[in-house]
Amino acid sequence: MKEEALKIIEGVLAQGRKSLVEFEAKEILKAYGLPVPEEKLAKTLDEALKYAEEIGYPVVLKLMSPQILHKSDAKVVLLNIKNPEELRQKWEEIHENARRYRPDAEILGVLVAPMLKVGKEIIIGVTEDPQFGHALMFGLGGIFVEVLKDVTFRIIPIEEKDAWKMLREIKSSPILAGARGEPPADMKAIVDLMLRVSKLVDDLRDYIKEMDLNPVFVYPEGEGAVVVDARIILK
């Protein structure tokens, strides 16, 4: 776990970078058993076509560049690509968008990912306080975090009872519990995610400054969760 994650972190630091691209961040999450989609980094169009065939259409393309961390702003996330012809076209488009947004951007490759079924969106984050150390943040995603700031915090490391309390503390917790006849979300999967993030950061606290898992899709009870996007900033 830790050794695998450190190898990735040391590789990034050796390149003089502090920000991990999504692919690198997810490799660290994977080392700690967090649920990430089956994704592959393609360096060429041929690789992208091969990986899309393996994963199965429809797929998503996400361009990986250390200089383009806000991928949506740069239009380098292209969704719902249904066949090889469309993938060829989108491969050109995603590189053109990257060049237009940041001509000097170093392109590490393009992440080929499955088009995921949408679930309830949550966010799990980590920040470092100079006085108290690393804190874990939890809340619902989208408008709940952006506008309502409906989040809760705990100092890392946390225990299982802390994770369950965090789930109940946010004002929007009834949405996860299954408001208006909707099925309840997989709460155990959320608790497991929080505990794994806590362990990861506790192990790597000398290296990690910030982390954002946003969004995380949570499915109905018993169906788990998946980290759709991840960002890690090093010290």
C-alpha atoms as one frame of an Amber mdcrd trajectory, in Angstrom:
protein
   0.000   0.000   0.000   2.323   2.710   1.319   5.331   1.565  -0.766   3.264
   1.582  -3.961   1.893   5.061  -3.223   5.336   6.430  -2.312   6.758   5.239
  -5.617   4.179   7.364  -7.487   4.704  10.391  -5.211   8.506  10.233  -5.522
   8.197   9.981  -9.313   6.080  13.148  -9.409   8.404  15.065  -7.050  11.421
  13.988  -9.140   9.795  15.782 -12.095   9.574  18.961 -10.012   5.777  18.767
  -9.715   3.520  19.189  -6.676   0.193  18.422  -8.382  -0.680  14.894  -9.413
  -2.760  14.424 -12.541  -5.963  12.432 -12.090  -4.433   9.178 -13.309  -1.588
   9.384 -10.765  -3.952  10.357  -7.936  -6.194   7.393  -8.711  -3.216   5.001
  -8.757  -2.541   6.069  -5.145  -6.206   5.585  -4.239  -6.121   2.154  -5.872
  -3.108   1.198  -3.729  -5.292   1.825  -0.662  -8.240  -0.149  -1.990 -10.477
   2.791  -2.903 -12.959   2.076  -5.707 -11.858   3.692  -8.967 -13.169   2.932
 -12.472 -11.360   0.593 -14.847  -9.334   3.242 -16.715  -6.246   3.154 -18.917
  -3.811   5.871 -19.962  -3.401   5.966 -23.739  -0.362   7.640 -25.288  -1.531
   7.120 -28.879  -4.822   6.920 -30.770  -4.215   3.220 -31.459  -3.852   2.568
 -27.721  -7.037   4.545 -27.026  -8.971   2.480 -29.600  -7.614  -0.747 -28.115
  -8.462   0.260 -24.532 -11.967   1.444 -25.500 -12.590  -1.953 -27.069 -11.412
  -3.668 -23.868 -13.438  -1.438 -21.533 -16.487  -1.378 -23.799 -18.302   1.617
 -25.327 -19.531   4.191 -24.437 -16.331   5.677 -23.007 -15.024   8.993 -21.675
 -11.767  10.668 -22.723  -9.866  12.844 -20.212  -6.636  14.528 -21.237  -3.895
  14.325 -18.592  -1.587  17.343 -18.277   0.184  18.744 -15.184  -0.555  22.232
 -16.564  -4.306  21.610 -16.997  -5.743  20.689 -13.613  -9.186  22.217 -14.222
 -10.099  19.919 -17.068 -13.671  21.151 -17.552 -12.493  24.743 -18.136 -10.162
  23.509 -20.865 -12.828  21.237 -22.433 -10.539  18.208 -22.174 -13.174  15.843
 -20.776 -15.313  14.380 -23.556 -18.231  12.152 -22.582 -20.344   9.367 -24.038
 -18.161   8.370 -27.006 -20.093   5.540 -28.618 -17.866   3.953 -31.292 -14.344
   3.917 -32.841 -15.223   6.534 -35.500 -16.386   8.965 -32.838 -13.309   8.213
 -30.725 -10.995   9.106 -33.627 -12.772  12.423 -34.040 -12.775  13.182 -30.300
  -9.068  12.276 -30.001  -8.264  15.165 -32.369 -10.754  17.461 -30.643  -9.399
  16.890 -27.136  -5.811  17.639 -28.217  -6.950  20.734 -30.129  -8.834  21.995
 -27.045  -5.730  21.459 -24.895  -3.499  23.370 -27.350  -6.001  26.223 -27.501
  -6.276  26.440 -23.697  -2.577  26.035 -22.897  -0.227  25.815 -25.914   2.764
  24.861 -23.740   0.931  22.086 -21.839   2.819  18.832 -21.442   0.458  16.007
 -22.397   1.055  12.772 -20.461  -1.682  10.888 -22.296  -5.440  10.527 -22.456
  -7.368   8.567 -19.863  -9.874   6.192 -21.450 -12.630   5.483 -18.926 -16.039
   3.817 -18.903 -19.132   6.035 -19.051 -20.368   5.496 -15.505 -23.928   5.207
 -14.301 -24.676   8.383 -12.316 -25.195   7.978  -8.572 -25.729  10.383  -5.686
 -22.739  12.746  -5.657 -20.582  13.160  -2.568 -17.259  14.890  -1.983 -14.469
  13.730   0.305 -11.626  16.171   0.819  -8.490  16.639   2.899  -6.903  19.908
   4.003  -3.972  20.583   6.308  -4.371  23.003   9.191  -1.077  24.477  10.521
  -2.243  23.947  14.123  -4.277  20.721  14.049  -2.827  18.828  11.088  -4.805
  17.065   8.377  -8.605  17.171   8.460 -11.081  15.039   6.530 -14.042  16.810
   4.916 -17.284  15.124   3.872 -20.424  16.424   2.180 -22.831  15.956  -0.686
 -21.471  17.136  -4.042 -22.765  19.697  -6.532 -24.833  22.593  -5.191 -24.664
  21.246  -1.618 -20.933  21.919  -1.375 -20.618  24.842  -3.821 -23.537  26.981
  -2.647 -24.756  25.637   0.692 -21.295  24.711   2.088 -22.987  21.713   3.739
 -19.851  19.881   4.883 -18.390  18.461   8.077 -14.778  17.942   9.249 -12.751
  15.617  11.500  -9.065  15.524  12.365  -7.280  12.525  10.796  -7.016   9.679
  11.736 -10.709   8.923  12.164 -12.430   5.810  13.506 -15.541   4.117  12.135
 -17.800   5.822  14.692 -16.485   9.230  13.510 -17.354   8.406   9.902 -20.931
   7.447  10.837 -21.292  10.676  12.846 -20.057  12.710   9.853 -22.686  11.056
   7.674 -25.429  12.162  10.063 -24.064  15.677  10.704 -24.618  17.217   7.277
 -28.009  18.899   6.796 -28.532  17.006   3.556 -28.111  13.555   5.183 -31.829
  12.693   4.583 -31.031  12.674   0.846 -28.545   9.852   1.417 -30.978   8.066
   3.721 -33.533   7.910   0.896 -35.823  10.950   0.953 -39.114  10.994  -0.998
 -39.206   7.301  -1.699 -35.733   7.102  -3.266 -33.619   4.079  -2.300 -31.084
   4.755   0.475 -27.492   5.243  -0.634 -24.823   2.683   0.254 -23.799   4.234
   3.586 -21.349   1.437   4.409 -19.482   2.157   1.164 -19.211   5.857   2.132
 -17.894   4.977   5.606 -15.369   2.588   4.050 -14.200   5.358   1.676 -13.702
   7.812   4.537 -11.729   5.275   6.583  -9.491   4.389   3.634  -8.797   8.079
   2.886  -7.985   8.615   6.572  -5.516   5.693   6.536  -3.932   6.891   3.271
  -3.384  10.426   4.582  -2.212   9.215   7.981   0.428   7.059   6.248   1.477
   9.799   3.819   1.001  12.927   5.941   4.598  14.048   5.301   3.808  14.315
   1.577   0.137  15.209   1.154  -1.066  18.789   1.451  -4.568  18.569  -0.081
  -6.844  15.971  -1.589 -10.227  16.163  -3.332 -12.329  13.207  -4.404 -15.049
  14.998  -6.323 -17.389  13.739  -7.439 -17.776  10.309  -5.898 -20.850   8.480
  -7.194 -22.666   6.513  -4.502 -25.146   3.878  -5.621 -28.113   2.331  -3.764
 -27.512   0.184  -0.686 -25.300  -2.805  -1.463 -24.117  -1.424  -4.821 -21.049
   0.487  -3.598 -19.458   3.732  -4.732 -16.851   4.880  -7.255 -14.390   7.806
  -7.293 -15.054   9.639 -10.569 -12.369  12.337 -10.255  -9.460  12.852  -7.858
  -6.920  15.573  -7.167  -3.884  15.397  -4.876  -1.518  18.287  -4.083   1.832
  17.515  -2.459   3.793  19.624   0.014
